[in-house]
Amino acid sequence: MHVNTVFSNPGMDDASRRQKLYNGQVVVYSATPGSLAFIEHARDMIAESFGQRDPQTAQYDMPVEDFAALLANVKPRFIHHPRSKELIRNLLGEFGCDLEQTYFDVPRLRTSTSDDYLTSGISYAFHPHRDTWYSAPFSQVNWWIPIFPVVPENVMAFHPHYWTQPVRNGSQSFDYYEWTRTSRQTAIQHVKTDTREQPKPEEPVELEPQVRVVPEAGGVLLFSGNQLHSTVPNTSGRTRFSIDFRTVYLPDVVSRREAPNVDSRCTGTTLRDFLRATDLERMPEDVALSYESRTTTPA
Ligand SMILES: [Fe+2]
């Protein structure tokens, strides 16, 4: 099975949808009341930081350090705002997820600036990667929502032929626990260069064929965390703002119903970062431990 399909507004339940995602397919939905409320909340927070400036074009009027400082203000506020978590819960409910069994990690506010203005640290331009190289569980579902209208020149790309094809990569030297201990806190210092150790491809990646999905503002793109994906070089003349977060369905974590491991060899798991949708209880430790002890190796 390889990635060949993008489903738009499919009438399938969460179980069938997860299976499609674990098989490498991609699903996109029109904006819903819940997703619109979510981007409204994000826009409000962005406006609080950017003031009178248009956040999508402010990069053209500001020294990059000042722009980075605005992002360094709004991004953590968005991540930790209690309303952000409430909005995820509502959205998951709307999307037919079982809130008792679905866990999510905190939502991120991402940016991609145009014309290589700021591509590291607080506004990192992601090289082709799978989240599973960074200790994401193989049943992880990624949710991606543009906050303002986007175009093919400022979204993200999938590199579908790598669903079944390994890429030589640096994941064997990535330890998630080491990473959270030393690196995450310092992202803001990396305005112009980035010295943090992150698994990257260690051979040339064929970026074509690639698939770019362009949802409407508030549209919701779902894909497997095992999908090879990257930030496209933004030549749109506008900074892209998007929300993303990840979910896992507990019974799938336990039974290892998940995407296949083709090339990930990292240490540790991000599972302990996930919170239960109903009450924000953390992922049970025994589940994380047992998942970890059954590390899969690439076929
Ligand atoms: Fe990613």
mmCIF file of C-alpha atoms and ligand atoms in Angstrom, residues 110 126-127 129-132 134 140 142 156 223 225 227 229-230 244 246, ligand 1:
data_model
loop_
_atom_site.group_PDB
_atom_site.id
_atom_site.type_symbol
_atom_site.label_atom_id
_atom_site.label_comp_id
_atom_site.label_asym_id
_atom_site.label_seq_id
_atom_site.Cartn_x
_atom_site.Cartn_y
_atom_site.Cartn_z
ATOM 1 C CA ARG A 110 3.519 27.380 13.546
ATOM 2 C CA PHE A 126 11.172 21.656 8.555
ATOM 3 C CA HIS A 127 13.353 19.635 6.227
ATOM 4 C CA HIS A 129 11.157 14.218 8.091
ATOM 5 C CA ARG A 130 8.815 11.787 9.731
ATOM 6 C CA ASP A 131 7.648 12.675 13.233
ATOM 7 C CA THR A 132 8.438 9.062 14.112
ATOM 8 C CA TYR A 134 11.592 12.176 16.761
ATOM 9 C CA GLN A 140 0.136 9.247 15.881
ATOM 10 C CA ASN A 142 -1.242 14.842 12.921
ATOM 11 C CA MET A 156 3.524 21.763 3.694
ATOM 12 C CA PHE A 223 -2.120 12.622 8.217
ATOM 13 C CA GLY A 225 3.015 11.140 11.869
ATOM 14 C CA GLN A 227 4.395 10.402 6.644
ATOM 15 C CA HIS A 229 6.667 15.713 5.054
ATOM 16 C CA SER A 230 8.369 19.089 4.869
ATOM 17 C CA ASP A 244 -1.072 21.703 14.595
ATOM 18 C CA ARG A 246 -1.266 15.321 17.459
HETATM 19 FE FE FE B 1 6.348 17.019 11.375
#
